[in-house]
Structure formats: C-alpha cells, structure tokens
C-alpha cells in the first residue's frame, strides 16, 4: 500500500483526467492518476481533431459553450503551437441549400465576435468561380464562406498533459485499472491492478475524481454499489481516412440534407479525413467500430460535394469512438449537449467524489479550471489558476513560430530531410532536439521501421511518453500506422517488447 495520502486520485487518462491532473499538481495538490489502458485510447483520440468554437452548436443555442470554446482557441494555440495550428474552413453555399445565406452570415458574424479573436483571420466570402477551393467540388457552388478554427493532434495533447503533470510530481499510471474504490475512515481507499504485470496496489486519497469518459457510470456503480447509475448518453462518432482528395490546405464544411454536417480535412500530408457521424450507442465502449451504415453515410455525404465520388474502396483507415455526453434528454444524438457537467457526490462530507460528464477537446483546460474550483470548495484551495499562460512540453515558442523552429532544427541537424524535420517539430516542438540528441547522420537514428520512423524516436516515446505497444506509437503518439506495412508494424512490436522503459515518472 502506498503510504502517502494523495489529495486527489483521478480515474481516467483521457483529456479531462490528464488536464485536471496537470492543473491540480501545478497548484500544489498531491495527485495520482490511473488509466486502465494507454492514454487517449478511448474518446480522446477519436475526435475530428479540431480546436473549434462549434459553429453548428449555435443552432442549438449553446452560446456559453460556443463563447468559451472560441476564447480557448488562441489560448490553446499559444500553449501548444507544435500540435495546434490554425486552419481555414470553406463552407460551400448554393441557393436552395439546407440553410439560407442570411443564417450562415449571422452565425459566422457571431463566430467572429463572440470569442475575442486576435490572431485568427476573420470570415471571408469566396467567389467559387475563381477561388482554387472550388477545384475538387461539383460546379453547382458559385459562392462559399470561409472562416477560421484550429487543428489539434488530439492524442498528443493528452499525453503531453500527462507528461507535464508527471514532471511536476504527479503519480501517473497508465495500464492501471481501478478495481474498487470505497470510503473508509474519511478517505477514499482505492485498489488497482497493473494490467501488464498483474501487480495489485492500494492507495488513499482525500477526494476521488471520476474522469472515466464512457465508463464514468461504471465508476459510480463501483464506488457506491448503484446498479442504476445513468448520467451519460453514449454517442458514437466515426471517421474515414482516404487518399488525398484535394491539394488545398483549407478544410471543407459540408451541410447534409438531414441537417447534419461533416468535415473533409487535409490529414497527415497525404490523406483526407472525413467525419463525423452521430448516433446513439448502447454496447461496450471498448468494442466500438465503424459500421457499414456509417461508412456508406460518410462516403455518400462527401460524394454530394466532390466531383470524384468517395468510395468504400478508397478508405485507408477508419476510427470510431464513443462520446460520453451528459444525458440531457435530447431526442436526437446530434442534439445532445456537448457542454460539460461537473457534479459532486458527498458534498460537505469527507471523501467527496467529483464526476466529470461530457466535455470536448477545445474546452478541456477550462473544464479543468472549473473542476479545481469544485475541488477547492470540497477539500480546500491550493494555488491559483495558472494554465492559461503555460506551455505544454515542446510548445515553448511563439504561436506563429513553427517555420522558425523547423529552420532551427534543420540548421542543427543538417542531415534531416525537410519533411522529416517538419514532422518532428509538429510532434515534439522544441523537444525534437532531445529526441535527436547527438545524432550527426541518419545512421545515428538507428533502425528505420518504415517511413521516417526511426529507432531514436521509438526509444524517446518508450522512455518519455509511456509507449509500450506498437499501436501506442503508430496510432496515438504518431499516425505512422498510415505508412507502415503489417510486417513493419510487427517488427516494431517485437522491438518494443524487448526494450524496457528507462523513464522517470
């Protein structure tokens, strides 16, 4: 049993759990966090990967959520300019479309003015008879609206929050399942098991934070023995990735006849990401997979806009995740609130429990701040809010400084190809030089597993970012799974199984 009594024990290593852990440890709380799988192995790596205000949420009158999201775009961009960057979105319009032009203009006016935009460019109107954005689209669009939002490498944002929390002193435990949590002598007694080694451990904490995402109700049932705990509405969102459909750096916002929307987004330089779907989900979240119906929906919806149709045989990868939305009784999955809800169980008593429902990538930092307000009220305040002006590991350069960082890296490591250097700065920012160390040539990077994934990078991910399996590297820490063959992935798995981690924290 751990002799230390932690202030907080957090269940869940998605963006909310890791964000709360980072904020709390930075204020002086003692923190332990357990994630039963790898970080971001659930909802937090299954997003459309946008830092956005949520233009469509305006239709559901979620003005507070939209305003908070819009304000966070530039805060997060400054915090992590290596994994977050601006993106322009093209919204094609034609007469007789789903939404009238005046409504779109009103929505985009609010979008430009609700959130204190400073660096992001404003909305513009495009003449699609002349603009290059029209090239891949059908000829029926003569006008489009263009607006700004942001892109994020979602799984990397999660692991960088975890890394920073560990660097500040938090006990961060991936692949650690909470098997029981009970109140005992005014504290939480938590039993865990390491899912790799099988080792059992016990912890004590003054407060339990349930940030288990789709499993949040499971934790409530385990802690209180409730059989009927039902606070979340599970909504499945699926995406497809196809070979690059267009060369323009802008993304597209497509409106569908059923009033839903999908995005078509430039992805990992060589691909196009199309998504998402919205449908209720009732099975075990760990079993979520894209369905044939969703695949057909995304292909058909995109084909309504692109000259060249999107066919199932064009798909190179799919991913699907379950969003744990707060159950607000909305009749349709796409109408359920995307706002987050924080609820304390046992308020005013010893050993309180904070349950985290809903949330999205864009608002995770503000969710964490609001969670810390409730934590302070429950067990006492420590420290002040601090994350708004902070940097995630590797993000300590100017929001507009990406090109300068690439130039610096190439100047120091002259053997790097431009594409390789760009990818390293996008993944690791200023930490890329830690990864490369004293390498003087490509041979110093060790074995190449495929693409530009070298042994040096894999070692860094094992030692600094808790990677243990090939999937951790290929689909969460990077997206090199899009480029490696099955044989190359198997060799990577063998290498990682044979190499122990040498990571502190």
Short mmCIF file of C-alpha atoms in Angstrom, two decimals:
data_model
loop_
_atom_site.label_atom_id
_atom_site.label_comp_id
_atom_site.label_asym_id
_atom_site.label_seq_id
_atom_site.Cartn_x
_atom_site.Cartn_y
_atom_site.Cartn_z
CA UNK A 1 0.00 0.00 0.00
CA UNK A 2 1.17 3.50 -0.85
CA UNK A 3 1.75 5.27 2.49
CA UNK A 4 1.11 8.70 1.01
CA UNK A 5 -2.40 10.09 1.26
CA UNK A 6 -3.00 11.90 -2.01
CA UNK A 7 -5.23 14.94 -2.20
CA UNK A 8 -6.71 13.64 -5.45
CA UNK A 9 -6.97 10.26 -7.08
CA UNK A 10 -8.12 10.60 -10.70
CA UNK A 11 -9.70 7.76 -12.64
CA UNK A 12 -9.24 8.16 -16.41
CA UNK A 13 -6.35 9.14 -18.65
CA UNK A 14 -8.21 10.96 -21.39
CA UNK A 15 -8.00 14.69 -21.97
CA UNK A 16 -10.17 15.60 -18.97
CA UNK A 17 -8.37 13.39 -16.46
CA UNK A 18 -4.90 14.42 -17.63
CA UNK A 19 -5.90 18.08 -17.82
CA UNK A 20 -7.23 18.07 -14.25
CA UNK A 21 -4.12 16.23 -13.02
CA UNK A 22 -1.82 18.82 -14.63
CA UNK A 23 -3.76 21.80 -13.31
CA UNK A 24 -4.05 20.32 -9.79
CA UNK A 25 -0.39 19.36 -9.39
CA UNK A 26 0.60 22.82 -10.61
CA UNK A 27 -1.42 24.36 -7.77
CA UNK A 28 0.20 22.22 -5.09
CA UNK A 29 -2.23 19.32 -4.67
CA UNK A 30 -0.78 15.82 -4.48
CA UNK A 31 -2.16 13.81 -7.37
CA UNK A 32 -2.34 10.21 -8.56
CA UNK A 33 -3.97 9.19 -11.84
CA UNK A 34 -4.86 5.71 -13.11
CA UNK A 35 -5.77 4.88 -16.71
CA UNK A 36 -6.78 1.30 -17.44
CA UNK A 37 -5.33 1.35 -20.98
CA UNK A 38 -2.97 3.68 -22.83
CA UNK A 39 -3.54 7.43 -22.66
CA UNK A 40 -6.16 8.70 -25.13
CA UNK A 41 -7.07 5.14 -26.08
CA UNK A 42 -10.78 5.96 -25.94
CA UNK A 43 -12.75 9.08 -26.79
CA UNK A 44 -9.80 11.48 -26.69
CA UNK A 45 -8.12 10.01 -29.79
CA UNK A 46 -11.38 9.51 -31.68
CA UNK A 47 -12.28 13.15 -32.28
CA UNK A 48 -12.41 15.13 -35.52
CA UNK A 49 -9.23 16.73 -34.10
CA UNK A 50 -10.47 20.31 -34.14
CA UNK A 51 -9.94 23.18 -31.75
CA UNK A 52 -13.15 24.95 -32.67
CA UNK A 53 -15.98 27.05 -31.37
CA UNK A 54 -18.60 24.67 -32.69
CA UNK A 55 -20.37 26.62 -35.41
CA UNK A 56 -23.26 24.16 -35.52
CA UNK A 57 -23.80 24.43 -31.73
CA UNK A 58 -25.19 27.91 -32.32
CA UNK A 59 -28.28 26.28 -33.85
CA UNK A 60 -28.90 24.57 -30.51
CA UNK A 61 -28.46 27.89 -28.62
CA UNK A 62 -25.35 26.69 -26.76
CA UNK A 63 -23.96 30.22 -26.63
CA UNK A 64 -22.00 29.75 -23.38
CA UNK A 65 -20.22 26.70 -24.75
CA UNK A 66 -19.51 28.37 -28.10
CA UNK A 67 -18.15 31.53 -26.47
CA UNK A 68 -15.90 29.58 -24.11
CA UNK A 69 -14.70 27.41 -26.98
CA UNK A 70 -13.96 30.40 -29.21
CA UNK A 71 -11.99 32.07 -26.42
CA UNK A 72 -9.96 28.91 -25.87
CA UNK A 73 -8.81 28.53 -29.49
CA UNK A 74 -5.99 31.07 -29.27
CA UNK A 75 -5.16 30.21 -25.63
CA UNK A 76 -4.52 26.58 -26.60
CA UNK A 77 -2.70 27.53 -29.80
CA UNK A 78 -0.26 29.63 -27.74
CA UNK A 79 0.07 26.80 -25.22
CA UNK A 80 0.96 24.13 -27.78
CA UNK A 81 1.84 25.64 -31.19
CA UNK A 82 3.57 22.42 -32.25
CA UNK A 83 0.44 20.25 -32.08
CA UNK A 84 -2.17 23.01 -32.62
CA UNK A 85 -2.34 25.31 -35.60
CA UNK A 86 -4.90 27.49 -37.44
CA UNK A 87 -6.96 26.09 -40.26
CA UNK A 88 -9.34 27.82 -42.66
CA UNK A 89 -12.68 26.15 -43.38
CA UNK A 90 -14.64 26.55 -46.62
CA UNK A 91 -18.42 26.30 -46.35
CA UNK A 92 -19.85 25.97 -49.90
CA UNK A 93 -23.23 27.57 -50.49
CA UNK A 94 -25.86 27.35 -53.21
CA UNK A 95 -29.40 28.70 -53.45
CA UNK A 96 -31.97 26.31 -52.11
CA UNK A 97 -29.41 24.77 -49.75
CA UNK A 98 -30.03 23.48 -46.24
CA UNK A 99 -29.53 26.85 -44.54
CA UNK A 100 -30.23 30.29 -46.03
CA UNK A 101 -27.30 32.65 -46.66
CA UNK A 102 -28.52 35.14 -44.04
CA UNK A 103 -28.46 32.47 -41.32
CA UNK A 104 -24.93 31.41 -42.24
CA UNK A 105 -23.79 35.05 -42.27
CA UNK A 106 -25.34 35.62 -38.84
CA UNK A 107 -23.70 32.50 -37.42
CA UNK A 108 -20.30 33.50 -38.79
CA UNK A 109 -20.70 37.09 -37.53
CA UNK A 110 -21.28 35.71 -34.03
CA UNK A 111 -18.38 33.32 -34.55
CA UNK A 112 -16.06 36.22 -35.37
CA UNK A 113 -17.14 38.41 -32.46
CA UNK A 114 -18.13 36.19 -29.52
CA UNK A 115 -14.71 34.92 -28.56
CA UNK A 116 -12.11 37.67 -28.58
CA UNK A 117 -10.37 36.56 -31.79
CA UNK A 118 -6.95 38.24 -32.20
CA UNK A 119 -4.54 36.26 -34.37
CA UNK A 120 -7.01 34.16 -36.37
CA UNK A 121 -8.21 35.81 -39.61
CA UNK A 122 -11.92 36.75 -39.89
CA UNK A 123 -14.66 35.31 -42.06
CA UNK A 124 -14.50 35.96 -45.81
CA UNK A 125 -16.82 35.37 -48.77
CA UNK A 126 -15.33 33.40 -51.68
CA UNK A 127 -16.23 33.59 -55.36
CA UNK A 128 -16.16 29.92 -56.23
CA UNK A 129 -15.98 30.72 -59.95
CA UNK A 130 -12.41 31.87 -59.32
CA UNK A 131 -11.20 30.50 -55.98
CA UNK A 132 -8.97 27.36 -56.01
CA UNK A 133 -11.16 25.89 -53.25
CA UNK A 134 -13.77 25.15 -55.95
CA UNK A 135 -11.47 22.86 -57.94
CA UNK A 136 -12.33 19.50 -56.28
CA UNK A 137 -16.03 20.35 -55.89
CA UNK A 138 -19.02 20.00 -58.18
CA UNK A 139 -19.77 23.04 -60.32
CA UNK A 140 -23.07 23.94 -58.61
CA UNK A 141 -21.33 26.06 -55.93
CA UNK A 142 -20.75 29.67 -57.00
CA UNK A 143 -20.21 31.08 -53.51
CA UNK A 144 -18.67 29.93 -50.25
CA UNK A 145 -17.95 31.31 -46.80
CA UNK A 146 -14.52 30.89 -45.26
CA UNK A 147 -13.80 31.04 -41.53
CA UNK A 148 -11.07 30.16 -39.03
CA UNK A 149 -10.74 27.39 -36.47
CA UNK A 150 -7.86 25.23 -35.29
CA UNK A 151 -6.45 21.74 -35.76
CA UNK A 152 -5.00 19.59 -32.97
CA UNK A 153 -3.20 16.29 -32.68
CA UNK A 154 -5.65 15.07 -30.05
CA UNK A 155 -3.82 12.05 -28.62
CA UNK A 156 -0.57 14.01 -28.36
CA UNK A 157 -2.35 16.75 -26.43
CA UNK A 158 -3.45 14.13 -23.89
CA UNK A 159 -0.03 12.54 -23.43
CA UNK A 160 1.69 15.94 -23.15
CA UNK A 161 -0.69 16.90 -20.34
CA UNK A 162 0.17 13.62 -18.63
CA UNK A 163 3.89 14.16 -19.19
CA UNK A 164 3.79 17.67 -17.75
CA UNK A 165 1.77 16.50 -14.74
CA UNK A 166 4.35 13.76 -14.08
CA UNK A 167 7.23 16.23 -14.48
CA UNK A 168 5.60 18.41 -11.81
CA UNK A 169 5.30 15.49 -9.39
CA UNK A 170 2.03 13.69 -10.13
CA UNK A 171 1.96 9.89 -9.97
CA UNK A 172 0.79 8.93 -13.47
CA UNK A 173 -0.13 5.27 -14.01
CA UNK A 174 -1.22 4.06 -17.43
CA UNK A 175 -2.38 0.45 -17.85
CA UNK A 176 -3.63 0.53 -14.27
CA UNK A 177 -7.22 -0.48 -13.65
CA UNK A 178 -9.17 0.67 -10.61
CA UNK A 179 -10.87 -2.47 -9.30
CA UNK A 180 -12.54 -0.89 -6.26
CA UNK A 181 -12.98 2.45 -4.55
CA UNK A 182 -14.65 2.81 -1.18
CA UNK A 183 -14.94 5.36 1.59
CA UNK A 184 -13.04 4.33 4.68
CA UNK A 185 -12.22 6.41 7.78
CA UNK A 186 -12.91 9.69 5.99
CA UNK A 187 -10.72 8.83 2.99
CA UNK A 188 -11.02 7.01 -0.31
CA UNK A 189 -9.39 3.58 -0.33
CA UNK A 190 -8.61 2.63 -3.92
CA UNK A 191 -7.46 -0.78 -5.14
CA UNK A 192 -5.71 -1.02 -8.50
CA UNK A 193 -4.15 -3.69 -10.65
CA UNK A 194 -1.40 -3.24 -13.24
CA UNK A 195 -2.89 -4.79 -16.38
CA UNK A 196 0.56 -5.70 -17.73
CA UNK A 197 2.33 -7.16 -14.67
CA UNK A 198 -0.74 -8.13 -12.67
CA UNK A 199 0.62 -6.30 -9.61
CA UNK A 200 -2.03 -5.06 -7.16
CA UNK A 201 -1.69 -1.77 -5.28
CA UNK A 202 -3.66 0.23 -2.74
CA UNK A 203 -3.96 4.00 -2.46
CA UNK A 204 -5.63 6.50 -0.18
CA UNK A 205 -6.94 9.90 -1.22
CA UNK A 206 -8.95 12.75 0.23
CA UNK A 207 -11.01 13.07 -2.95
CA UNK A 208 -11.80 10.89 -5.95
CA UNK A 209 -12.19 12.40 -9.44
CA UNK A 210 -14.12 10.27 -11.90
CA UNK A 211 -12.99 11.28 -15.39
CA UNK A 212 -13.51 7.85 -16.93
CA UNK A 213 -15.30 9.15 -20.02
CA UNK A 214 -17.67 6.50 -21.44
CA UNK A 215 -17.04 4.44 -18.29
CA UNK A 216 -18.00 7.22 -15.86
CA UNK A 217 -21.20 5.43 -14.80
CA UNK A 218 -19.23 2.19 -14.27
CA UNK A 219 -17.03 4.00 -11.73
CA UNK A 220 -20.09 5.44 -9.96
CA UNK A 221 -21.58 1.97 -9.68
CA UNK A 222 -18.29 0.54 -8.39
CA UNK A 223 -17.88 3.29 -5.78
CA UNK A 224 -21.45 3.31 -4.50
CA UNK A 225 -22.82 -0.09 -5.45
CA UNK A 226 -25.52 1.59 -7.52
CA UNK A 227 -26.97 -0.58 -10.25
CA UNK A 228 -28.99 2.16 -11.91
CA UNK A 229 -26.39 4.94 -12.30
CA UNK A 230 -27.16 6.54 -15.67
CA UNK A 231 -25.85 10.01 -16.30
CA UNK A 232 -24.21 9.77 -19.72
CA UNK A 233 -25.59 9.38 -23.19
CA UNK A 234 -23.15 7.41 -25.30
CA UNK A 235 -22.95 8.75 -28.85
CA UNK A 236 -20.81 7.08 -31.50
CA UNK A 237 -18.77 9.19 -33.88
CA UNK A 238 -16.89 7.55 -36.75
CA UNK A 239 -14.41 8.84 -39.32
CA UNK A 240 -12.86 7.60 -42.54
CA UNK A 241 -9.44 8.45 -43.97
CA UNK A 242 -8.92 8.32 -47.73
CA UNK A 243 -6.02 9.18 -50.01
CA UNK A 244 -5.73 12.92 -50.55
CA UNK A 245 -8.82 14.30 -52.34
CA UNK A 246 -7.51 17.84 -52.82
CA UNK A 247 -4.27 19.84 -52.56
CA UNK A 248 -5.72 22.97 -50.99
CA UNK A 249 -4.55 23.49 -47.34
CA UNK A 250 -8.08 24.51 -46.35
CA UNK A 251 -10.71 22.14 -44.97
CA UNK A 252 -14.35 21.86 -46.05
CA UNK A 253 -17.54 22.11 -44.02
CA UNK A 254 -20.32 20.22 -45.80
CA UNK A 255 -24.02 20.54 -44.93
CA UNK A 256 -26.15 17.44 -45.43
CA UNK A 257 -29.89 17.23 -46.27
CA UNK A 258 -30.55 15.63 -42.84
CA UNK A 259 -29.27 18.87 -41.20
CA UNK A 260 -26.08 17.16 -40.04
CA UNK A 261 -22.64 18.32 -41.14
CA UNK A 262 -19.38 16.61 -41.98
CA UNK A 263 -15.85 17.90 -42.44
CA UNK A 264 -13.30 16.97 -45.12
CA UNK A 265 -9.88 17.91 -43.75
CA UNK A 266 -6.28 17.70 -45.04
CA UNK A 267 -4.70 14.95 -42.93
CA UNK A 268 -1.10 13.89 -42.33
CA UNK A 269 0.05 15.49 -45.61
CA UNK A 270 -1.03 12.60 -47.87
CA UNK A 271 -4.63 11.95 -46.84
CA UNK A 272 -8.10 13.42 -46.32
CA UNK A 273 -10.07 12.90 -43.10
CA UNK A 274 -13.87 12.77 -43.44
CA UNK A 275 -16.27 12.76 -40.49
CA UNK A 276 -18.12 12.57 -38.26
CA UNK A 277 -21.26 10.55 -37.64
CA UNK A 278 -23.62 10.97 -34.69
CA UNK A 279 -25.66 8.04 -33.44
CA UNK A 280 -26.62 6.60 -30.08
CA UNK A 281 -24.52 3.69 -28.84
CA UNK A 282 -25.52 1.04 -26.31
CA UNK A 283 -22.80 -1.66 -26.43
CA UNK A 284 -19.49 -1.76 -24.53
CA UNK A 285 -17.40 1.30 -25.49
CA UNK A 286 -14.27 -0.82 -25.90
CA UNK A 287 -15.94 -2.66 -28.79
CA UNK A 288 -16.87 0.41 -30.84
CA UNK A 289 -16.20 0.06 -34.59
CA UNK A 290 -17.42 1.95 -37.62
CA UNK A 291 -20.48 0.29 -39.13
CA UNK A 292 -21.25 -0.35 -42.80
CA UNK A 293 -24.12 2.13 -42.44
CA UNK A 294 -21.78 4.87 -41.18
CA UNK A 295 -19.23 4.13 -43.88
CA UNK A 296 -21.90 4.44 -46.56
CA UNK A 297 -23.23 7.65 -44.95
CA UNK A 298 -19.83 9.38 -44.95
CA UNK A 299 -18.99 8.26 -48.50
CA UNK A 300 -22.38 9.39 -49.83
CA UNK A 301 -22.37 12.71 -47.96
CA UNK A 302 -18.88 13.64 -49.21
CA UNK A 303 -19.74 12.49 -52.75
CA UNK A 304 -22.58 15.04 -52.85
CA UNK A 305 -19.88 17.72 -52.90
CA UNK A 306 -16.76 16.26 -54.52
CA UNK A 307 -16.52 15.83 -58.30
CA UNK A 308 -14.83 12.48 -57.79
CA UNK A 309 -17.01 10.35 -55.50
CA UNK A 310 -15.65 8.89 -52.28
CA UNK A 311 -15.96 5.09 -52.45
CA UNK A 312 -15.51 2.50 -49.70
CA UNK A 313 -12.52 1.07 -51.60
CA UNK A 314 -10.77 4.46 -51.28
CA UNK A 315 -10.65 4.14 -47.47
CA UNK A 316 -7.18 3.50 -45.99
CA UNK A 317 -8.16 3.73 -42.31
CA UNK A 318 -11.19 4.25 -40.12
CA UNK A 319 -11.58 5.10 -36.46
CA UNK A 320 -14.55 5.29 -34.17
CA UNK A 321 -15.11 6.46 -30.61
CA UNK A 322 -17.90 6.93 -28.10
CA UNK A 323 -18.59 10.40 -26.76
CA UNK A 324 -19.83 10.38 -23.15
CA UNK A 325 -22.32 13.26 -23.41
CA UNK A 326 -24.33 14.36 -20.41
CA UNK A 327 -27.81 12.89 -20.77
CA UNK A 328 -29.98 15.99 -21.09
CA UNK A 329 -32.95 14.15 -22.58
CA UNK A 330 -32.38 15.46 -26.14
CA UNK A 331 -34.33 13.45 -28.67
CA UNK A 332 -31.53 13.10 -31.25
CA UNK A 333 -27.89 12.18 -30.71
CA UNK A 334 -26.70 15.25 -32.65
CA UNK A 335 -28.87 17.49 -30.43
CA UNK A 336 -27.46 16.26 -27.10
CA UNK A 337 -25.41 18.94 -25.36
CA UNK A 338 -21.66 18.99 -25.97
CA UNK A 339 -21.22 21.08 -22.83
CA UNK A 340 -19.61 19.54 -19.77
CA UNK A 341 -21.24 18.96 -16.41
CA UNK A 342 -19.36 18.57 -13.10
CA UNK A 343 -21.19 17.00 -10.16
CA UNK A 344 -20.02 16.40 -6.59
CA UNK A 345 -21.27 13.34 -4.71
CA UNK A 346 -20.99 13.67 -0.95
CA UNK A 347 -20.60 17.44 -0.87
CA UNK A 348 -19.97 18.64 2.67
CA UNK A 349 -18.89 15.14 3.73
CA UNK A 350 -15.44 13.61 3.98
CA UNK A 351 -14.09 11.80 0.91
CA UNK A 352 -16.11 13.60 -1.78
CA UNK A 353 -16.36 12.35 -5.37
CA UNK A 354 -16.27 14.62 -8.43
CA UNK A 355 -17.90 13.15 -11.55
CA UNK A 356 -16.99 14.64 -14.93
CA UNK A 357 -19.60 14.31 -17.68
CA UNK A 358 -19.19 15.34 -21.30
CA UNK A 359 -16.69 17.91 -22.48
CA UNK A 360 -14.67 18.32 -25.64
CA UNK A 361 -11.03 18.84 -26.58
CA UNK A 362 -11.38 22.59 -27.05
CA UNK A 363 -12.71 23.24 -23.55
CA UNK A 364 -10.63 20.74 -21.58
CA UNK A 365 -8.46 23.45 -19.95
CA UNK A 366 -11.48 25.45 -18.80
CA UNK A 367 -13.18 22.25 -17.63
CA UNK A 368 -10.07 21.57 -15.55
CA UNK A 369 -10.21 25.05 -14.02
CA UNK A 370 -13.88 24.62 -13.15
CA UNK A 371 -13.11 21.18 -11.69
CA UNK A 372 -10.42 22.77 -9.49
CA UNK A 373 -12.97 25.30 -8.23
CA UNK A 374 -15.16 22.42 -7.04
CA UNK A 375 -12.15 20.58 -5.63
CA UNK A 376 -11.11 23.70 -3.71
CA UNK A 377 -14.61 24.06 -2.26
CA UNK A 378 -14.61 20.41 -1.21
CA UNK A 379 -11.13 19.90 0.29
CA UNK A 380 -9.60 23.37 0.47
CA UNK A 381 -7.92 25.69 -2.02
CA UNK A 382 -4.28 25.46 -3.06
CA UNK A 383 -2.74 27.81 -5.58
CA UNK A 384 -4.34 29.95 -8.27
CA UNK A 385 -5.29 29.22 -11.88
CA UNK A 386 -2.08 29.08 -13.93
CA UNK A 387 -2.51 27.11 -17.15
CA UNK A 388 -3.75 29.95 -19.41
CA UNK A 389 -0.21 31.30 -19.86
CA UNK A 390 1.58 27.97 -19.71
CA UNK A 391 3.16 25.75 -22.38
CA UNK A 392 2.79 22.04 -22.88
CA UNK A 393 6.13 20.20 -23.25
CA UNK A 394 7.78 21.26 -26.51
CA UNK A 395 5.39 24.18 -27.03
CA UNK A 396 7.64 26.93 -25.69
CA UNK A 397 7.81 29.01 -28.88
CA UNK A 398 5.60 31.69 -30.45
CA UNK A 399 2.21 30.65 -31.88
CA UNK A 400 3.39 31.75 -35.32
CA UNK A 401 6.91 30.36 -34.86
CA UNK A 402 6.58 26.89 -36.42
CA UNK A 403 8.59 27.68 -39.57
CA UNK A 404 11.37 29.22 -37.47
CA UNK A 405 11.52 26.08 -35.31
CA UNK A 406 11.79 23.88 -38.41
CA UNK A 407 14.62 26.07 -39.71
CA UNK A 408 16.42 25.85 -36.36
CA UNK A 409 16.13 22.08 -36.27
CA UNK A 410 17.37 21.68 -39.84
CA UNK A 411 20.26 24.03 -39.15
CA UNK A 412 21.33 21.94 -36.15
CA UNK A 413 20.68 18.55 -37.81
CA UNK A 414 21.60 19.15 -41.42
CA UNK A 415 21.06 15.52 -42.44
CA UNK A 416 17.30 15.75 -41.80
CA UNK A 417 15.04 15.88 -44.85
CA UNK A 418 12.63 18.81 -44.79
CA UNK A 419 9.56 16.56 -44.49
CA UNK A 420 11.12 14.65 -41.60
CA UNK A 421 12.09 17.83 -39.75
CA UNK A 422 8.60 19.24 -40.19
CA UNK A 423 7.02 16.11 -38.81
CA UNK A 424 9.35 16.07 -35.79
CA UNK A 425 8.57 19.70 -34.93
CA UNK A 426 4.84 19.04 -35.35
CA UNK A 427 5.03 16.13 -32.91
CA UNK A 428 7.62 17.27 -30.39
CA UNK A 429 8.25 21.00 -30.86
CA UNK A 430 11.40 22.07 -29.00
CA UNK A 431 11.73 18.54 -27.58
CA UNK A 432 12.73 17.28 -31.05
CA UNK A 433 16.36 18.10 -30.22
CA UNK A 434 16.09 15.95 -27.06
CA UNK A 435 14.88 13.08 -29.22
CA UNK A 436 17.67 13.54 -31.78
CA UNK A 437 20.37 14.12 -29.17
CA UNK A 438 23.88 13.98 -30.63
CA UNK A 439 22.88 12.36 -33.91
CA UNK A 440 25.17 13.50 -36.71
CA UNK A 441 23.66 11.45 -39.53
CA UNK A 442 20.71 9.24 -40.33
CA UNK A 443 22.60 6.12 -39.23
CA UNK A 444 22.79 7.56 -35.70
CA UNK A 445 18.98 7.39 -35.53
CA UNK A 446 19.11 3.59 -35.61
CA UNK A 447 16.84 1.20 -37.46
CA UNK A 448 14.12 2.67 -39.69
CA UNK A 449 10.84 0.86 -39.08
CA UNK A 450 9.21 2.47 -42.12
CA UNK A 451 8.53 5.94 -43.47
CA UNK A 452 10.68 8.22 -41.32
CA UNK A 453 10.03 6.40 -38.02
CA UNK A 454 13.47 5.60 -36.61
CA UNK A 455 14.62 3.76 -33.53
CA UNK A 456 15.62 7.03 -31.84
CA UNK A 457 12.02 8.28 -31.96
CA UNK A 458 10.62 4.98 -30.70
CA UNK A 459 13.12 4.99 -27.80
CA UNK A 460 12.03 8.53 -26.92
CA UNK A 461 8.36 7.50 -26.92
CA UNK A 462 9.08 4.50 -24.69
CA UNK A 463 11.23 6.45 -22.23
CA UNK A 464 9.32 9.75 -22.11
CA UNK A 465 5.74 9.07 -23.20
CA UNK A 466 4.81 5.65 -21.74
CA UNK A 467 4.57 3.87 -25.13
CA UNK A 468 4.59 0.08 -24.69
CA UNK A 469 2.93 -1.39 -27.76
CA UNK A 470 3.24 -0.74 -31.48
CA UNK A 471 -0.31 0.70 -31.52
CA UNK A 472 0.70 3.28 -28.89
CA UNK A 473 3.31 4.58 -31.32
CA UNK A 474 1.59 4.05 -34.66
CA UNK A 475 -1.91 5.35 -33.88
CA UNK A 476 -1.64 7.63 -30.82
CA UNK A 477 1.87 9.12 -30.35
CA UNK A 478 2.14 9.33 -34.16
CA UNK A 479 -0.01 8.37 -37.14
CA UNK A 480 2.75 6.35 -38.81
CA UNK A 481 0.35 3.41 -38.93
CA UNK A 482 -0.89 5.02 -42.14
CA UNK A 483 2.51 4.39 -43.73
CA UNK A 484 3.88 1.16 -42.26
CA UNK A 485 3.08 -2.29 -43.62
CA UNK A 486 1.81 -5.08 -41.36
CA UNK A 487 5.27 -6.63 -41.47
CA UNK A 488 6.93 -3.38 -40.41
CA UNK A 489 4.41 -2.93 -37.59
CA UNK A 490 5.14 -6.49 -36.40
CA UNK A 491 8.88 -5.75 -36.28
CA UNK A 492 8.16 -2.62 -34.26
CA UNK A 493 6.06 -4.68 -31.83
CA UNK A 494 8.95 -7.13 -31.40
CA UNK A 495 11.44 -4.32 -30.80
CA UNK A 496 9.25 -2.61 -28.19
CA UNK A 497 8.52 -5.86 -26.35
CA UNK A 498 12.26 -6.48 -25.98
CA UNK A 499 13.19 -2.97 -24.81
CA UNK A 500 12.38 -1.94 -21.22
CA UNK A 501 11.48 1.64 -20.45
CA UNK A 502 14.07 3.92 -18.89
CA UNK A 503 11.64 6.67 -17.96
CA UNK A 504 11.48 8.60 -14.73
CA UNK A 505 7.92 9.34 -13.61
#
